[in-house]
PQR file of N, CA, C, O and H, with PARSE charges and radii, in Angstrom:
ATOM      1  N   UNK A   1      18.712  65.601 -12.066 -0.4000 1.5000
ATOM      2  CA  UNK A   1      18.592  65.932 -13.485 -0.0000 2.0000
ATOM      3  C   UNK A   1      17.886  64.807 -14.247  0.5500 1.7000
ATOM      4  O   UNK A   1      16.902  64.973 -14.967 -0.5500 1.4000
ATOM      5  N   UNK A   2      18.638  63.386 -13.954 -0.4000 1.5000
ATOM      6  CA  UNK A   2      17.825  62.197 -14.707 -0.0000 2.0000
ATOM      7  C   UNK A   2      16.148  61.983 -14.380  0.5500 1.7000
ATOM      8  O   UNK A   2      15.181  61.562 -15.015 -0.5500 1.4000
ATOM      9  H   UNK A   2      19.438  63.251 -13.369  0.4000 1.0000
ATOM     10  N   UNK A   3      16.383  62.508 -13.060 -0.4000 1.5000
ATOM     11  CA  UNK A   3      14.820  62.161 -12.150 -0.0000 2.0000
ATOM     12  C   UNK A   3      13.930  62.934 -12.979  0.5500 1.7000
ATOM     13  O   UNK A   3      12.891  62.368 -13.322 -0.5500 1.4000
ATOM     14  H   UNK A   3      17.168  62.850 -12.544  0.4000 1.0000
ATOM     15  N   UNK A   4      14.194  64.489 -13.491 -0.4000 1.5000
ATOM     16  CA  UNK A   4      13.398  65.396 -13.354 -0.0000 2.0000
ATOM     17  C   UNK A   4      12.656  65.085 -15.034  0.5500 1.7000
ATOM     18  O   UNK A   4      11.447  65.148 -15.254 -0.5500 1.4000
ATOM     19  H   UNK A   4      15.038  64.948 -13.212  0.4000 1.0000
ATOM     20  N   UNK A   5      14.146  64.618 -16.488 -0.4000 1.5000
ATOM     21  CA  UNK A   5      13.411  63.945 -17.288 -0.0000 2.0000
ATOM     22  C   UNK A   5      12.472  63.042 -17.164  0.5500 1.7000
ATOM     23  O   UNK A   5      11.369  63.250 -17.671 -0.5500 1.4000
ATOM     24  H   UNK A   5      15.129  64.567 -16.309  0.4000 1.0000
ATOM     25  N   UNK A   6      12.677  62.153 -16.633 -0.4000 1.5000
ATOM     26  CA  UNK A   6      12.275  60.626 -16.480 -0.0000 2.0000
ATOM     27  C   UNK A   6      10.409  61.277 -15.668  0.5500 1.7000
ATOM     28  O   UNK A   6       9.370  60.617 -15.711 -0.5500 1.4000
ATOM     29  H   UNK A   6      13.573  61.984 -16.221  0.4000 1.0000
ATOM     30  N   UNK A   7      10.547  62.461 -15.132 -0.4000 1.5000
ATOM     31  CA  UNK A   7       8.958  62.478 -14.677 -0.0000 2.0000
ATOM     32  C   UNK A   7       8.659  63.681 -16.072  0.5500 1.7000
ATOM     33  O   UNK A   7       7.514  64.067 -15.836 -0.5500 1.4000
ATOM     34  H   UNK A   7      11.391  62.997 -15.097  0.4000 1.0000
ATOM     35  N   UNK A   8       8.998  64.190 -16.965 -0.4000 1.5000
ATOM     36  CA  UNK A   8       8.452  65.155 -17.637 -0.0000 2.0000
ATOM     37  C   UNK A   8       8.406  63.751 -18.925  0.5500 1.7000
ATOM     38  O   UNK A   8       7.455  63.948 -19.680 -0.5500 1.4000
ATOM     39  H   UNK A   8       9.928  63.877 -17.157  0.4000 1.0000
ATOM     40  N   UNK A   9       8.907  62.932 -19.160 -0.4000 1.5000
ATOM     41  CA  UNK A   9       8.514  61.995 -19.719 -0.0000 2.0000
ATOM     42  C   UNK A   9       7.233  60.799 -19.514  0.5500 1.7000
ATOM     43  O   UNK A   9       6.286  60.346 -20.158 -0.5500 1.4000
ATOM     44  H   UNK A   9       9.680  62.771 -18.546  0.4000 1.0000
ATOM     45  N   UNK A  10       7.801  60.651 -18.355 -0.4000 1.5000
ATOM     46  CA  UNK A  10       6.361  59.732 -17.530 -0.0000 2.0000
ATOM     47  C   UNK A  10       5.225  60.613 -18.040  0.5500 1.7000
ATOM     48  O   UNK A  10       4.166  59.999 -18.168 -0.5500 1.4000
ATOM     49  H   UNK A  10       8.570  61.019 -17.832  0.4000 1.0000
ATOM     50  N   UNK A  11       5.195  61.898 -18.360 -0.4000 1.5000
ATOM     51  CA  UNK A  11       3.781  62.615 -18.230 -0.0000 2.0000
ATOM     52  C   UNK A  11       3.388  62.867 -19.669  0.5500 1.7000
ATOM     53  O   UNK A  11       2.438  63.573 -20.007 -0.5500 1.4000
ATOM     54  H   UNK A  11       6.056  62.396 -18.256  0.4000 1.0000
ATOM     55  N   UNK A  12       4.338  62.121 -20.617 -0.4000 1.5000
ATOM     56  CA  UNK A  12       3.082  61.735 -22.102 -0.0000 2.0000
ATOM     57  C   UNK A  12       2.770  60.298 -22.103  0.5500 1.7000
ATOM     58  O   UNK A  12       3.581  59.440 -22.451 -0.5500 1.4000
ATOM     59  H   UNK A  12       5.110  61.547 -20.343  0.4000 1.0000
ATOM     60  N   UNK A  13       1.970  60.139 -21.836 -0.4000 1.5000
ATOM     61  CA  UNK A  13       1.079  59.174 -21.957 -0.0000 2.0000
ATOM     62  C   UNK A  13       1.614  58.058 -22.745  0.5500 1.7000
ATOM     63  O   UNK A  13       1.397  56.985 -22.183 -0.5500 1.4000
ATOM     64  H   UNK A  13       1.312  60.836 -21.553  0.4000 1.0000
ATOM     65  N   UNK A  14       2.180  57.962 -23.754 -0.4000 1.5000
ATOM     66  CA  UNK A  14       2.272  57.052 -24.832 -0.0000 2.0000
ATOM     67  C   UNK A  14       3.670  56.784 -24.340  0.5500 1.7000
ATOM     68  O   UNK A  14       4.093  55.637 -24.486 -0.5500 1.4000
ATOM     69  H   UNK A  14       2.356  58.834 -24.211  0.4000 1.0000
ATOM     70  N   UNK A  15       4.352  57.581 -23.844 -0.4000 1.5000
ATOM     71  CA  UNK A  15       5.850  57.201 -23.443 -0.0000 2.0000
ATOM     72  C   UNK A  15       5.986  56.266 -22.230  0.5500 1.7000
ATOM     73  O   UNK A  15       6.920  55.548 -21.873 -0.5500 1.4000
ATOM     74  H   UNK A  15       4.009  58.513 -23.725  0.4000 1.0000
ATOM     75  N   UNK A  16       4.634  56.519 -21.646 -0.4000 1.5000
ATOM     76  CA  UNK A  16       4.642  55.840 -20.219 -0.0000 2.0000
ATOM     77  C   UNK A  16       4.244  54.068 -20.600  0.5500 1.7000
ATOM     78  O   UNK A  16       4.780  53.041 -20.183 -0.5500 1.4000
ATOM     79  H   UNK A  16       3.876  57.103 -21.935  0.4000 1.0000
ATOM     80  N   UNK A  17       3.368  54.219 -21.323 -0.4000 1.5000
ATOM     81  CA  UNK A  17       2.886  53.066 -21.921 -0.0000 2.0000
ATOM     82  C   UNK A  17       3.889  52.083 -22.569  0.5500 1.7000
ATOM     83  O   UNK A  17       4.008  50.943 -22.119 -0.5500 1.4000
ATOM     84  H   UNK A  17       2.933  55.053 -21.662  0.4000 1.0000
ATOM     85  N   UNK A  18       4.737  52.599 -23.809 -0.4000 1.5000
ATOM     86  CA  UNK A  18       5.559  52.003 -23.741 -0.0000 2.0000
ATOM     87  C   UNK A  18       6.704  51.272 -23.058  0.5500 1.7000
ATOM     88  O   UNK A  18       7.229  50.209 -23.389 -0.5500 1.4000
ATOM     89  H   UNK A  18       4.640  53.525 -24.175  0.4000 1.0000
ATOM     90  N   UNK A  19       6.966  52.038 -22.076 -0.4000 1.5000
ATOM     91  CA  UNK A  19       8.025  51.776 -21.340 -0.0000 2.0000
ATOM     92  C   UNK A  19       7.509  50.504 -20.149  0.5500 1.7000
ATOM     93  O   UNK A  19       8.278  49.713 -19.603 -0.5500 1.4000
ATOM     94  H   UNK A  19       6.540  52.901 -21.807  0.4000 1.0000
ATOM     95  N   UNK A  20       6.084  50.579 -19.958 -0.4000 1.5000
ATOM     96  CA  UNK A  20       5.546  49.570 -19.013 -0.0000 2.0000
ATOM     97  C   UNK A  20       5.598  48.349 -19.955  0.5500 1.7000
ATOM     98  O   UNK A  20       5.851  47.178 -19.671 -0.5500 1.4000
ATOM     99  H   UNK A  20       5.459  51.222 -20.402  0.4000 1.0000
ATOM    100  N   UNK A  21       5.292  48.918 -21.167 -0.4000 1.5000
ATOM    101  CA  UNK A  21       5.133  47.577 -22.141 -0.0000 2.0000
ATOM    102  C   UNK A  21       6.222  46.828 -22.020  0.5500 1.7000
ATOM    103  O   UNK A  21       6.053  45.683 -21.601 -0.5500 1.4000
ATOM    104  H   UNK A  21       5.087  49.869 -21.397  0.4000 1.0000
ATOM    105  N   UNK A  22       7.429  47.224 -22.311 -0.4000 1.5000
ATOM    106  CA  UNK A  22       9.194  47.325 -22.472 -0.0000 2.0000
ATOM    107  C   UNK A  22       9.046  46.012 -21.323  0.5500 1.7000
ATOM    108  O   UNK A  22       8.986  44.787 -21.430 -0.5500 1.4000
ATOM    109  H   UNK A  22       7.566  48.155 -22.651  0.4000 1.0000
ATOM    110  N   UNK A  23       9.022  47.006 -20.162 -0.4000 1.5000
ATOM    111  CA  UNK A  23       9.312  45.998 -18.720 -0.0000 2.0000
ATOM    112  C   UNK A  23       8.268  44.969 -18.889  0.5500 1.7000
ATOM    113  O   UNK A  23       8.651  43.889 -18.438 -0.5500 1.4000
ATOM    114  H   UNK A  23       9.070  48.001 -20.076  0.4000 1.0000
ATOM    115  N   UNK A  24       6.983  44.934 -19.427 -0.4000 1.5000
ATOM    116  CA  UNK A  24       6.383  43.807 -19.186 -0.0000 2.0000
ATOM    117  C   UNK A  24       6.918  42.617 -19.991  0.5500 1.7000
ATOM    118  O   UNK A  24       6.923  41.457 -19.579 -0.5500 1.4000
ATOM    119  H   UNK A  24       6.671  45.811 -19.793  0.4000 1.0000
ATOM    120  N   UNK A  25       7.354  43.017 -21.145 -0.4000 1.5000
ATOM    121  CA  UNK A  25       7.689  42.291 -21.808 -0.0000 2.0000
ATOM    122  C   UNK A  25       9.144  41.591 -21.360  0.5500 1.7000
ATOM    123  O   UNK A  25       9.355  40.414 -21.653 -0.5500 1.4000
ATOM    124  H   UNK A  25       7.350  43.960 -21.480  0.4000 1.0000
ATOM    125  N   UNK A  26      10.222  42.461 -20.567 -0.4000 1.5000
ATOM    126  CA  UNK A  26      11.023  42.123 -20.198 -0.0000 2.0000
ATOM    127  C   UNK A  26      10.989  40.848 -18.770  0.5500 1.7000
ATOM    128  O   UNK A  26      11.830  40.004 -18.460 -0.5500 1.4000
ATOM    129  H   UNK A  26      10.050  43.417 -20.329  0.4000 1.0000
ATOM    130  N   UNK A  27       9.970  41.102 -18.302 -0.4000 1.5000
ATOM    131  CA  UNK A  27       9.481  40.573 -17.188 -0.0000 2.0000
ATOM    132  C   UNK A  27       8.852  39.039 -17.283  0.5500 1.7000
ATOM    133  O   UNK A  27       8.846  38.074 -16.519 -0.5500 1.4000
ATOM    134  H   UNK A  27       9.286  41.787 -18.554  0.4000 1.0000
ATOM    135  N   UNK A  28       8.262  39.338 -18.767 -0.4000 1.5000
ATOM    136  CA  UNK A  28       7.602  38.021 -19.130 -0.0000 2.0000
ATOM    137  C   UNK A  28       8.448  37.280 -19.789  0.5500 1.7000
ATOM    138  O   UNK A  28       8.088  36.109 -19.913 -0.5500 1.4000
ATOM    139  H   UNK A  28       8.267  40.122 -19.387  0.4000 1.0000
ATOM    140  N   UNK A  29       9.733  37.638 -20.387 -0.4000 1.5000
ATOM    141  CA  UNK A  29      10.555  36.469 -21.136 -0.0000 2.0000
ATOM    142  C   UNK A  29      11.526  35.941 -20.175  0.5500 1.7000
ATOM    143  O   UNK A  29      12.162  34.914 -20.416 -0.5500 1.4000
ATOM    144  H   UNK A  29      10.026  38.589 -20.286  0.4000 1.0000
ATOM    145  N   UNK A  30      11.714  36.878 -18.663 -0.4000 1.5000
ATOM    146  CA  UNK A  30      12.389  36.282 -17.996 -0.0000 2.0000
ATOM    147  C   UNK A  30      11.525  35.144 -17.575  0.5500 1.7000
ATOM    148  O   UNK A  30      11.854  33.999 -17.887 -0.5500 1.4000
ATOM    149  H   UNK A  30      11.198  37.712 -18.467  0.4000 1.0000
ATOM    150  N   UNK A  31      10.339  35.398 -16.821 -0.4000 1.5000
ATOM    151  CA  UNK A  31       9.687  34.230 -16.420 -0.0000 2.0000
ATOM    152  C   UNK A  31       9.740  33.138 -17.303  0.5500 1.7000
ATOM    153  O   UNK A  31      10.233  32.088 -16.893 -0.5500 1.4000
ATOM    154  H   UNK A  31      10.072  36.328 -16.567  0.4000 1.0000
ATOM    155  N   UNK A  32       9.278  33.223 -18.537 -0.4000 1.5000
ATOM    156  CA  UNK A  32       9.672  32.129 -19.297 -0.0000 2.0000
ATOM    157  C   UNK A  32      10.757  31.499 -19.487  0.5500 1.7000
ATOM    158  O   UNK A  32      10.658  30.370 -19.969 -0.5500 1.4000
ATOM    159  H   UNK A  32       8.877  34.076 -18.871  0.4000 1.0000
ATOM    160  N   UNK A  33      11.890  31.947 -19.220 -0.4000 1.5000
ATOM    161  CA  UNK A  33      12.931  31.448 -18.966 -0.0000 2.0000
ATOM    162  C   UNK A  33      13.690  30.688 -17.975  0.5500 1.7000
ATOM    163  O   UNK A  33      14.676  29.951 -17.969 -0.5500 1.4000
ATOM    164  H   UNK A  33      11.971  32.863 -18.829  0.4000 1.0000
ATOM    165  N   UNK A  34      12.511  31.338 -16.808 -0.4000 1.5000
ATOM    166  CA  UNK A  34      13.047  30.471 -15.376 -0.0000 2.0000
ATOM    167  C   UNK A  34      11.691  29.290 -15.164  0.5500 1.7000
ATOM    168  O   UNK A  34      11.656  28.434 -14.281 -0.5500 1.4000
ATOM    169  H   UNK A  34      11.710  31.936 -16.813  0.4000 1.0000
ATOM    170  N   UNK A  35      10.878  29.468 -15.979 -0.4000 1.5000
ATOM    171  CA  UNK A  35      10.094  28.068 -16.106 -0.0000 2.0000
ATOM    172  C   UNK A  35      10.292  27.212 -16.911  0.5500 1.7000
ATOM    173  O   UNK A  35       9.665  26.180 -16.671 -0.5500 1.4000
ATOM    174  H   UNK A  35      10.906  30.164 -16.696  0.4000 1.0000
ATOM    175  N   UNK A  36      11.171  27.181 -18.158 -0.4000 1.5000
ATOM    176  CA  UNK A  36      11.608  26.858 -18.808 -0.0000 2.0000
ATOM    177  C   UNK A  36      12.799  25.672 -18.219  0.5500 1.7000
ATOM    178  O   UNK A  36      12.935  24.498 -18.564 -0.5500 1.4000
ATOM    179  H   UNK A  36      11.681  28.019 -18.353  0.4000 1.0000
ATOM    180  N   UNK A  37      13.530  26.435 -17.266 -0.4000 1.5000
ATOM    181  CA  UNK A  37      14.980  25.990 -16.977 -0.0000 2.0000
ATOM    182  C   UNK A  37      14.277  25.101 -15.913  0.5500 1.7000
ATOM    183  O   UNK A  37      14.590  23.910 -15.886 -0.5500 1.4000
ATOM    184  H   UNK A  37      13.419  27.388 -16.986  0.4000 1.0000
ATOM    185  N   UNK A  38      13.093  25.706 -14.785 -0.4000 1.5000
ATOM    186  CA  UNK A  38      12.549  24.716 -14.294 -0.0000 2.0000
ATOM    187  C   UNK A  38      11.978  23.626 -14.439  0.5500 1.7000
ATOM    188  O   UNK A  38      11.828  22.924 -13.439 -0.5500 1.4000
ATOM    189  H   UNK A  38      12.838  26.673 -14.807  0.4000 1.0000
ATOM    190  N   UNK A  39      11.497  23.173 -15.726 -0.4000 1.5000
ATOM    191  CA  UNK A  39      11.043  22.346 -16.213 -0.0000 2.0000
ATOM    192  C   UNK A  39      12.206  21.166 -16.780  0.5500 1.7000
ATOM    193  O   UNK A  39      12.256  19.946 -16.623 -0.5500 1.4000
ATOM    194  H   UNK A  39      11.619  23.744 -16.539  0.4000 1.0000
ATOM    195  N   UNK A  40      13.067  22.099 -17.480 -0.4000 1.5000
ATOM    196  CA  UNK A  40      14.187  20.976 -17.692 -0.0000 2.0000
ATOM    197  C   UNK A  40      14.910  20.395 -16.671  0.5500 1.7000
ATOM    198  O   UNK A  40      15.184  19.248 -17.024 -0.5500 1.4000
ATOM    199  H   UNK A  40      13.026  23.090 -17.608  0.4000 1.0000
ATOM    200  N   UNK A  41      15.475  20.703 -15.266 -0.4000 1.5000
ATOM    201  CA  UNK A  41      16.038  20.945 -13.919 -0.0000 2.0000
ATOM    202  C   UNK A  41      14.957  19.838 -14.035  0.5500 1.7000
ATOM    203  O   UNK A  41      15.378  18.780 -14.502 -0.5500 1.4000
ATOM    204  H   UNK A  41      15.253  21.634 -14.979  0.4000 1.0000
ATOM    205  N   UNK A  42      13.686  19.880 -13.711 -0.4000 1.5000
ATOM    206  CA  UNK A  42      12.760  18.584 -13.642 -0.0000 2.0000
ATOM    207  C   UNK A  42      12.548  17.549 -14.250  0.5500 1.7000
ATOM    208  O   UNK A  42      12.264  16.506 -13.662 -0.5500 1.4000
ATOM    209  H   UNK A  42      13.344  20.740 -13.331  0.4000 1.0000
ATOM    210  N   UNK A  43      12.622  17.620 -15.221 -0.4000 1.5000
ATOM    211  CA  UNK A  43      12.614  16.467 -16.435 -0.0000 2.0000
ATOM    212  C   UNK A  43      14.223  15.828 -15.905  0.5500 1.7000
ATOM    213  O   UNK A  43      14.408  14.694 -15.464 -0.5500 1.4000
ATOM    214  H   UNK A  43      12.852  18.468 -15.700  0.4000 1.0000
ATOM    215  N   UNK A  44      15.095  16.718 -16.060 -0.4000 1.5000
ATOM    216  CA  UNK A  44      16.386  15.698 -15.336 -0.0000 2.0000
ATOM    217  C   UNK A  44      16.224  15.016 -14.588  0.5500 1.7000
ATOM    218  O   UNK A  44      16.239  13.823 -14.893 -0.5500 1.4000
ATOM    219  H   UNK A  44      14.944  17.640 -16.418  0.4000 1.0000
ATOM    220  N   UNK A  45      15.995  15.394 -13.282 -0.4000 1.5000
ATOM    221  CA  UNK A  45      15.888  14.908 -12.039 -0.0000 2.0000
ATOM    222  C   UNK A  45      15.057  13.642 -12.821  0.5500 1.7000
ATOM    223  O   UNK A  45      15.621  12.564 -13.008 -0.5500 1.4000
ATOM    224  H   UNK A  45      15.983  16.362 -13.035  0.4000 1.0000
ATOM    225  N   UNK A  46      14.092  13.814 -13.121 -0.4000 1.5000
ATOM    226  CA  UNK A  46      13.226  12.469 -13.093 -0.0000 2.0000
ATOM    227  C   UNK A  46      13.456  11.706 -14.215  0.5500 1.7000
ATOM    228  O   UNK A  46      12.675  10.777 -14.422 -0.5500 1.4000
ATOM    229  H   UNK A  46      13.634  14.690 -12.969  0.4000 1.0000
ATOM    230  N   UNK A  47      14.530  11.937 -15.126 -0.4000 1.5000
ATOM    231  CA  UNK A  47      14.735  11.366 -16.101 -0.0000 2.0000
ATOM    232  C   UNK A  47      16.035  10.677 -15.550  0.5500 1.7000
ATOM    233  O   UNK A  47      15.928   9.451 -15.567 -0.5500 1.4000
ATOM    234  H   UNK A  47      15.164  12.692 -14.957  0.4000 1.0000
ATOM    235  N   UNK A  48      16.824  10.981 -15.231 -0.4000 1.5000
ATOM    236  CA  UNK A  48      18.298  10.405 -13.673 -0.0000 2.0000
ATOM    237  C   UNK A  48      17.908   9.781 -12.986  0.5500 1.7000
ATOM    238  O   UNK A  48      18.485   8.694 -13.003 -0.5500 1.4000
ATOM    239  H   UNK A  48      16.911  11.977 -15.217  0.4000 1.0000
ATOM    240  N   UNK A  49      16.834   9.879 -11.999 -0.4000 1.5000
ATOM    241  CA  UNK A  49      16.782   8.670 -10.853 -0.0000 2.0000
ATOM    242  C   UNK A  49      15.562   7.628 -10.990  0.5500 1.7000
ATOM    243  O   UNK A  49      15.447   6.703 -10.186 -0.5500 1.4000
ATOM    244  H   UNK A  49      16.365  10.762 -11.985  0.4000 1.0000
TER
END
């Protein structure tokens, strides 16, 4: 039932778009976040020994 929305949705265009947008955007603040934490994780380390 969820599947069968989720493809009669996929098939307007603008809905699809958004939703890639959604995840990209979701995708890109994670990364920023785990480069972020990597950078500090680094700055420690080399700011400690």
């Amino acid at each position: 039932m969820v599947k069968t929305k989720a493809k009669q949705l996929a098939r307007q265009p603008h809905f699809t778009s958004l939703y890639l947008a959604i995840n990209e955007y979701k995708w890109t603040q994670k990364l920023l976040e785990d480069l972020k934490s990597l950078k500090d994780a680094f700055l420690n380390n080399v700011l400690y020994y």
